[in-house]
Tab-separated table of C-alpha atoms in Angstrom:
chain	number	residue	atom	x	y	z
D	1	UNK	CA	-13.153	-5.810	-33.125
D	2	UNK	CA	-9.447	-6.663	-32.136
D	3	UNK	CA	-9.080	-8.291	-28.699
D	4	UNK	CA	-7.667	-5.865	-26.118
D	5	UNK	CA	-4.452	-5.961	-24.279
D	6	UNK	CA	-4.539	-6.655	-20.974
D	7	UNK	CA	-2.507	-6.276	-17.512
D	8	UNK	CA	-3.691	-8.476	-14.606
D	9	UNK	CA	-1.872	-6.724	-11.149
D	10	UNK	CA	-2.716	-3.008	-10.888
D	11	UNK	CA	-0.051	-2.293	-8.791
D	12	UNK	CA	3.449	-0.451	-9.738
D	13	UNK	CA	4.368	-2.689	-12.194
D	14	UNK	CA	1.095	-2.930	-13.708
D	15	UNK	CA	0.619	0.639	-13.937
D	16	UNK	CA	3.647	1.232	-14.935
D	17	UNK	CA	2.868	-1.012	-17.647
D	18	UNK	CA	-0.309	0.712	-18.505
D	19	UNK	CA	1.381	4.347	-18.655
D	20	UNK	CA	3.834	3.029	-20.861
D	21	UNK	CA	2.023	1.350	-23.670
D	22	UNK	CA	-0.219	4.706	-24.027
D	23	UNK	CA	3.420	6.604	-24.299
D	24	UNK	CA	4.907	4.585	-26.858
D	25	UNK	CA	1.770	4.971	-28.759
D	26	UNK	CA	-0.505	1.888	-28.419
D	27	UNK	CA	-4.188	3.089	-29.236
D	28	UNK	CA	-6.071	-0.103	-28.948
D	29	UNK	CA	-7.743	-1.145	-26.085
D	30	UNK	CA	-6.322	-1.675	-22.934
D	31	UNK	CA	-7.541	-3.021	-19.697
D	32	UNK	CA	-5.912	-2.808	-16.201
D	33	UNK	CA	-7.337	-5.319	-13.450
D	34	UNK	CA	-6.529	-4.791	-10.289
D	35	UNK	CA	-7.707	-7.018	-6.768
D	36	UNK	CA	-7.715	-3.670	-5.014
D	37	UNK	CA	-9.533	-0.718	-4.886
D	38	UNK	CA	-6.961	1.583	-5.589
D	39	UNK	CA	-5.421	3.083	-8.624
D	40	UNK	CA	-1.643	1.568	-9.008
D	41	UNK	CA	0.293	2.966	-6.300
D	42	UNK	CA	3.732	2.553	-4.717
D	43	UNK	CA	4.468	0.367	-2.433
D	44	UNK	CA	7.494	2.305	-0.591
D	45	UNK	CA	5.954	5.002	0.899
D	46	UNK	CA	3.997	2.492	3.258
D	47	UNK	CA	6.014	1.665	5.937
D	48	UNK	CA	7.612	5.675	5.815
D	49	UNK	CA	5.148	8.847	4.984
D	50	UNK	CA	2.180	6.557	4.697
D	51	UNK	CA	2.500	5.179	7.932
D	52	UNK	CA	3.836	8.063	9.244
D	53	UNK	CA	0.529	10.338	8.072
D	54	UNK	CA	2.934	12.792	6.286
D	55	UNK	CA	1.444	11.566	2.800
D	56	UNK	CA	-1.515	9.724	1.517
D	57	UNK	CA	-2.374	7.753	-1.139
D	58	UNK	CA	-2.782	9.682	-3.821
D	59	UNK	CA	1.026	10.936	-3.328
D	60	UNK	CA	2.212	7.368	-3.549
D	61	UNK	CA	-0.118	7.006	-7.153
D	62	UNK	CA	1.099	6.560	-10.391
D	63	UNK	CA	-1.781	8.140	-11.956
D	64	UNK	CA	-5.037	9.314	-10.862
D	65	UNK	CA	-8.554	8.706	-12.484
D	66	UNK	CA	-8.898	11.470	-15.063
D	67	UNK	CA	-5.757	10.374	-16.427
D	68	UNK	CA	-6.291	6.748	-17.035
D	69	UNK	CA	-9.725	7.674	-18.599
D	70	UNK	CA	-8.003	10.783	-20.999
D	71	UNK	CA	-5.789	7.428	-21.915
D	72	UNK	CA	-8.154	5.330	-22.378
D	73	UNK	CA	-6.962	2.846	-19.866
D	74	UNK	CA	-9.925	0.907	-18.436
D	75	UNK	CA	-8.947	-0.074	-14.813
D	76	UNK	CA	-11.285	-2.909	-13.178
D	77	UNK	CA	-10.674	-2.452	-9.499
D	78	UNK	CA	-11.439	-4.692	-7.207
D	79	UNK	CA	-12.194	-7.633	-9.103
D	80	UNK	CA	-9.545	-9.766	-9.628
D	81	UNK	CA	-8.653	-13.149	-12.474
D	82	UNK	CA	-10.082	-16.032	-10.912
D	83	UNK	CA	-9.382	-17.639	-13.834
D	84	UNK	CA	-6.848	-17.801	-16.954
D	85	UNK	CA	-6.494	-20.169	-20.339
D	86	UNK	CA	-3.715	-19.562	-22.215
D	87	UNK	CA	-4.991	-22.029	-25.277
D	88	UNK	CA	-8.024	-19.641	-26.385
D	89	UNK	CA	-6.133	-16.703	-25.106
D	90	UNK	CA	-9.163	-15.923	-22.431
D	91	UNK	CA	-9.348	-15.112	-18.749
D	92	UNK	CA	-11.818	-15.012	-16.456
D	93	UNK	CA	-12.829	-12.609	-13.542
D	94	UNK	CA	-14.182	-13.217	-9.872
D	95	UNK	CA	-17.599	-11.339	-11.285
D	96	UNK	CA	-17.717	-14.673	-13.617
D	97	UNK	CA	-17.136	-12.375	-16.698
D	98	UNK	CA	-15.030	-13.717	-19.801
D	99	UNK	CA	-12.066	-11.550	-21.788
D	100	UNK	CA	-9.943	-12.682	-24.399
D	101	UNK	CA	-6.576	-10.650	-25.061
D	102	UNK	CA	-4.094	-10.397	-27.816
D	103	UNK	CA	-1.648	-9.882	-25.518
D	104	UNK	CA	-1.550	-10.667	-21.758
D	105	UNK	CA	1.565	-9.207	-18.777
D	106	UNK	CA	0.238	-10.660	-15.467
D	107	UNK	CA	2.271	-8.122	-13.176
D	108	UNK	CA	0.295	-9.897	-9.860
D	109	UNK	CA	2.773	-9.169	-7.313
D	110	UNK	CA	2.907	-10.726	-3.684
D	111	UNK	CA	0.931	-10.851	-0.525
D	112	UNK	CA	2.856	-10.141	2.688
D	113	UNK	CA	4.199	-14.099	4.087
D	114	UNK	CA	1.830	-14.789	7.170
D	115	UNK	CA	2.474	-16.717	10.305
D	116	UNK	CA	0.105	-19.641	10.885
D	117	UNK	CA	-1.271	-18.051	14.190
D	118	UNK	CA	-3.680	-15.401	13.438
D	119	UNK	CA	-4.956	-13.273	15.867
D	120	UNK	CA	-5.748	-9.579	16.621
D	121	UNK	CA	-2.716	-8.225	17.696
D	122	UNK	CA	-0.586	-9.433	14.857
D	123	UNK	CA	-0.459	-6.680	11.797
D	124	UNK	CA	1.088	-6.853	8.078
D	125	UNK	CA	2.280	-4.552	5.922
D	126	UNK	CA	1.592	-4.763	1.810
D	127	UNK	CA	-0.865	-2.855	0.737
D	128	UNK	CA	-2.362	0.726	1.446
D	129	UNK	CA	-4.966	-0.374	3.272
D	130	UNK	CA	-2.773	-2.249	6.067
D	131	UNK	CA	-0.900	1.008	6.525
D	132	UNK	CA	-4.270	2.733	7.502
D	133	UNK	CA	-4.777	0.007	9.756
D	134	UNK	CA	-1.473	-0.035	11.577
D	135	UNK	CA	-0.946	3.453	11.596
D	136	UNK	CA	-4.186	4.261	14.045
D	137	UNK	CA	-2.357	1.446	16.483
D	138	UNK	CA	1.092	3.235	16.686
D	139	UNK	CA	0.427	5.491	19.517
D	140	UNK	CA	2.738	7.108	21.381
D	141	UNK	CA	4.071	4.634	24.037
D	142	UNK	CA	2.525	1.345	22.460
D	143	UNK	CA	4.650	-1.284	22.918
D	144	UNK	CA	5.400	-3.082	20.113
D	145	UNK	CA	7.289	-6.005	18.409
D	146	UNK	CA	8.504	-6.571	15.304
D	147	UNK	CA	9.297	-9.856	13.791
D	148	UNK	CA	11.511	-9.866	11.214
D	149	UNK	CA	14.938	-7.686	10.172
D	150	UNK	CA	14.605	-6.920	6.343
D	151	UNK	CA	13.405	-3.528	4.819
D	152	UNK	CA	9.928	-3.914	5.936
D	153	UNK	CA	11.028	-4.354	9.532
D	154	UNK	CA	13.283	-2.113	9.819
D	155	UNK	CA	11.166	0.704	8.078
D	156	UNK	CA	8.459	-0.019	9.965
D	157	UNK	CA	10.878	0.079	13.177
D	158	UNK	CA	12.027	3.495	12.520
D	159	UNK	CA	8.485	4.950	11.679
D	160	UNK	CA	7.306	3.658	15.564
D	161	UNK	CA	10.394	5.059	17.192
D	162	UNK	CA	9.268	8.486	15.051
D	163	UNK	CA	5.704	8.491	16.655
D	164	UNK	CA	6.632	7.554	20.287
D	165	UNK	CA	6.245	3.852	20.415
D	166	UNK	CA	8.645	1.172	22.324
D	167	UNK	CA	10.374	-0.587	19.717
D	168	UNK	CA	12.085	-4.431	19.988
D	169	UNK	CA	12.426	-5.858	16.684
D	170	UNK	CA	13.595	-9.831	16.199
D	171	UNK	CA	15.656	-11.205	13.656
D	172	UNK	CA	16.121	-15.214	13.181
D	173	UNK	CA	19.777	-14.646	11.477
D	174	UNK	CA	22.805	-13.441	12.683
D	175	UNK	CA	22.615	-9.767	11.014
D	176	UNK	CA	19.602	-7.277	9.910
D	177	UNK	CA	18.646	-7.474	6.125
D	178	UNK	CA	21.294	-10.597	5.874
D	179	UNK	CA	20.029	-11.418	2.527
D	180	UNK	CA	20.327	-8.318	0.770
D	181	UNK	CA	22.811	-5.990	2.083
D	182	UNK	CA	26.516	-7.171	2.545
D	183	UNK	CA	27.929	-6.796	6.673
D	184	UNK	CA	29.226	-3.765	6.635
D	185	UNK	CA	25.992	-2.297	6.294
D	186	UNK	CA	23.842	-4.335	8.030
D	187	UNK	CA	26.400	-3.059	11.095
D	188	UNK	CA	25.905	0.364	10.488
D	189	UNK	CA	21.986	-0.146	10.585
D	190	UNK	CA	22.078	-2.108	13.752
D	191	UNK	CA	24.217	0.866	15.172
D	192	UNK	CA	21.573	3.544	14.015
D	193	UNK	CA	18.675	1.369	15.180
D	194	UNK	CA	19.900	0.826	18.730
D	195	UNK	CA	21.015	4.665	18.897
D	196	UNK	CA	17.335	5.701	18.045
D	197	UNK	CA	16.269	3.062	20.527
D	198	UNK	CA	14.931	0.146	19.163
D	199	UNK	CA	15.299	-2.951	21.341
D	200	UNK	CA	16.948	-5.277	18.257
D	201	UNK	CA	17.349	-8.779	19.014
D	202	UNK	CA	19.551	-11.020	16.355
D	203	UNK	CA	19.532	-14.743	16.571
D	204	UNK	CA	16.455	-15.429	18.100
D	205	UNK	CA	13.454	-17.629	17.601
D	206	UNK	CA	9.252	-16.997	17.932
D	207	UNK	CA	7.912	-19.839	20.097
D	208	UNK	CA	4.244	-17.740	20.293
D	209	UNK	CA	2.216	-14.685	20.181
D	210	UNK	CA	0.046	-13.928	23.178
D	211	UNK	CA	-2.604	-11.391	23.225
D	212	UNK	CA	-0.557	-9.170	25.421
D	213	UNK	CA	3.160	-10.616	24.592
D	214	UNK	CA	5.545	-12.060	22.688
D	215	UNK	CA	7.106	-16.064	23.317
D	216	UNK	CA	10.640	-16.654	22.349
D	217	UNK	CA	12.133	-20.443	22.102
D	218	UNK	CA	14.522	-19.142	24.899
D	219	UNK	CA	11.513	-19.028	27.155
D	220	UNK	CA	11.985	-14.876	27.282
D	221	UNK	CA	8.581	-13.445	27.345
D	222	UNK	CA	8.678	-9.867	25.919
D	223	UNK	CA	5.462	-8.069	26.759
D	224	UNK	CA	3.867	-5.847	23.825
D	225	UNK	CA	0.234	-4.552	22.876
D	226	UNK	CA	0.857	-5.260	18.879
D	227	UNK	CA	2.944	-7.146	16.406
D	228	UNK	CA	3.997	-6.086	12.735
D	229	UNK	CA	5.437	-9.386	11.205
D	230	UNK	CA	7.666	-8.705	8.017
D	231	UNK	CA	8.987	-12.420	7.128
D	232	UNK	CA	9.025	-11.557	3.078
D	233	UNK	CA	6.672	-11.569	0.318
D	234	UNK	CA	4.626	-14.598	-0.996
D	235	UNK	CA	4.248	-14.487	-4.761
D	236	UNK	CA	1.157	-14.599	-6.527
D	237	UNK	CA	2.348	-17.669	-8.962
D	238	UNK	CA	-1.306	-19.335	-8.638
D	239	UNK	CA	-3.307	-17.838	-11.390
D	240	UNK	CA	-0.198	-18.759	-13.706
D	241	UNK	CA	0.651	-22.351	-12.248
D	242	UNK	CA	-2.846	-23.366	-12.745
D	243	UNK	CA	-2.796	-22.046	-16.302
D	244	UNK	CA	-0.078	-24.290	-16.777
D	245	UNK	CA	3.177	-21.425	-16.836
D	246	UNK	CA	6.016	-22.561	-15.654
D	247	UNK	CA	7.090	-21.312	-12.304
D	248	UNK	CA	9.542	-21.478	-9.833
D	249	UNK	CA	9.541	-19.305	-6.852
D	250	UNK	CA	7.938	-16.561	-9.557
D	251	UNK	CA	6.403	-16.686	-13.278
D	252	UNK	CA	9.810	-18.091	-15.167
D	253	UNK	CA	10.584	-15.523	-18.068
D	254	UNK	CA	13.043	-15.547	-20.520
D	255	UNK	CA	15.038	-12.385	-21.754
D	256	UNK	CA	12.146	-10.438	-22.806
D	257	UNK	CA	9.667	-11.249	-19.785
D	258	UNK	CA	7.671	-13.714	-22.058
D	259	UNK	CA	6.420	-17.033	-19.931
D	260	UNK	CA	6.308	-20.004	-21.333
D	261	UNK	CA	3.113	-18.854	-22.819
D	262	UNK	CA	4.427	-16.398	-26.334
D	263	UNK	CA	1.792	-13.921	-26.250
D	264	UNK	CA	1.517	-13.576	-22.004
D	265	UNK	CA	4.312	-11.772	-20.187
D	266	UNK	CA	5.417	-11.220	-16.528
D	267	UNK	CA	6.776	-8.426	-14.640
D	268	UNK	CA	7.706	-6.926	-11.084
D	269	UNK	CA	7.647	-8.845	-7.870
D	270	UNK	CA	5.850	-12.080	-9.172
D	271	UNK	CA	8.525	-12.541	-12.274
D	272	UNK	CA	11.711	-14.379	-12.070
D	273	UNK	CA	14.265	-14.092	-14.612
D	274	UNK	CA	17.580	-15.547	-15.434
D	275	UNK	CA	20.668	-13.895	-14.077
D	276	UNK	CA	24.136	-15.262	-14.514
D	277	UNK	CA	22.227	-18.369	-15.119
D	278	UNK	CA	20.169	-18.472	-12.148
D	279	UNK	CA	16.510	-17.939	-11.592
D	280	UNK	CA	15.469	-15.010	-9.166
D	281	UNK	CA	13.206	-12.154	-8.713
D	282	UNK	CA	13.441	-8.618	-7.519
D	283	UNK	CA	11.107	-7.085	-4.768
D	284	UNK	CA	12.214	-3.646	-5.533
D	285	UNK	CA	10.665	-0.658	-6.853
D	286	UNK	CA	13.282	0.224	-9.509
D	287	UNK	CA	12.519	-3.697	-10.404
D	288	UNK	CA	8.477	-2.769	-11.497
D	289	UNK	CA	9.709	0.498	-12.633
D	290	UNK	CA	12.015	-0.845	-15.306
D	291	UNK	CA	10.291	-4.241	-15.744
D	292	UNK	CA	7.117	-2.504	-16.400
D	293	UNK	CA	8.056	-0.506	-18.916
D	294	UNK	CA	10.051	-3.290	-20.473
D	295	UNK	CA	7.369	-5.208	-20.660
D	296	UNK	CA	5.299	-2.842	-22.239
D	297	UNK	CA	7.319	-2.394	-25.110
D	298	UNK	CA	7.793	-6.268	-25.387
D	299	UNK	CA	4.092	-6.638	-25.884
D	300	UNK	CA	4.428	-3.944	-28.299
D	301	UNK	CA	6.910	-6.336	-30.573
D	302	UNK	CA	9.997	-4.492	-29.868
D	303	UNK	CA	12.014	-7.092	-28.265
């Protein structure tokens, strides 16, 4: 019996992936392994109609059950690669079970960048299950803080003022999303923010989080009852490091997604590629959308 293909990271990418292969016409087996329980979703809708309660999860899927089993797509949930060896094409799951592959895309995404002090009142957003969580917190006047100015921030900013909370979101830098959007428009969404009335703070640095506030360096104390941090995305790089991939700040690809492995590729927010000869990655959804499907029909030979 041939060895399967398979796609470790059943998120958008992933799925993506998945949806793809079937499309173009692969009819061998094909396994999707996901560390949640959910069937690949996207990740956008979170911090907006998620969080909001205007949509749930299964408007934010790429696919639902029936459809992956009409496919054929056999989607392990839950259960995530503990384990991965490149030299007998092989990897191994948290259950302790072994599958080899004849071809491999590890699309394993990120995990939301944590502060070192945990504690009760301090929420993340990544996955579907933290929007549940957050959303039953945003009352209507909860005070709340945000750290951090990027998309995440600022989306999840918005969505409070929407439901009634009291908003003060803090950025370290000298503008809101200062790494991806050029002044201009950073301007016009610090206008907009501060006419819906969020509290936004630029230049300004966490000393602490109390249970019932928030400690700048400046010695401000800004009383809140929660805190959504959004400081960036950590990429999942370990499975592939301790394979021995190469890596970087993502799984290194070349033109066609392939690692440094020739049958294992890498896609969506975990890969980073080569443009104008430097290395980066892309947390974006058009990003898994495309790279998913380009992977998909690089594992297929088409380069």
């Amino acid at each position: 019996m041939n060895a399967p293909l398979i796609i470790v990271g059943a998120g958008h990418a992933g799925g993506r992936a998945a949806l793809t292969l079937r499309e173009e016409g692969y009819s061998g087996r094909l396994i999707l392994i996901g560390d949640e329980a959910h069937l690949p979703y996207e990740r956008p809708p979170l911090s907006k109609g998620l969080l909001q309660g205007s949509s749930d999860l299964a408007q934010c899927s790429l696919c639902d059950s029936q459809q992956l089993a009409v496919l054929g797509v056999e989607h392990i949930a839950a259960n995530p690669v503990s384990r991965l060896e490149p030299q007998h094409h092989r990897l191994q799951l948290a259950d302790g079970q072994w599958l080899s592959y004849a071809g491999l895309l590890l699309a394993t995404g990120g995990r939301a960048r944590r502060l070192p002090q945990e504690q009760a009142n301090v929420f993340y957003l990544r996955t579907h299950d933290d929007a549940l969580v957050l959303r039953n917190e945003l009352k209507p006047g909860a005070r709340l803080v945000v750290v951090g100015g990027g998309f995440i921030g600022l989306e999840v900013a918005a969505t409070a003022r929407g439901l009634g909370c009291e908003v003060t979101l803090l950025e370290a830098g000298p503008r809101l999303a200062g790494r991806v959007l050029p002044p201009v428009i950073s301007d016009a969404l610090l206008a907009l923010h501060r006419e819906q009335g969020v509290d936004v703070r630029l230049n300004v640095a966490l000393e602490c989080i109390h249970a019932d506030a928030v400690q700048l360096v400046d010695g401000q104390r800004l009383p809140c009852d929660l805190v959504v941090v959004g400081i960036g995305m950590q990429p999942n790089i370990e499975l592939a490091a301790a394979a021995g991939l190469e890596v970087g700040q993502g799984i290194r690809v070349d033109a066609q997604l392939r690692t440094s492995a020739a049958d294992i590729y890498a896609a969506g927010d975990v890969c980073e590629f080569r443009l104008a000869g430097l290395y980066q990655r892309q947390e974006t959804w058009r990003n898994a959308e495309a790279q998913g499907r380009l992977a998909a029909l690089n594992l297929l030979g088409r380069e």
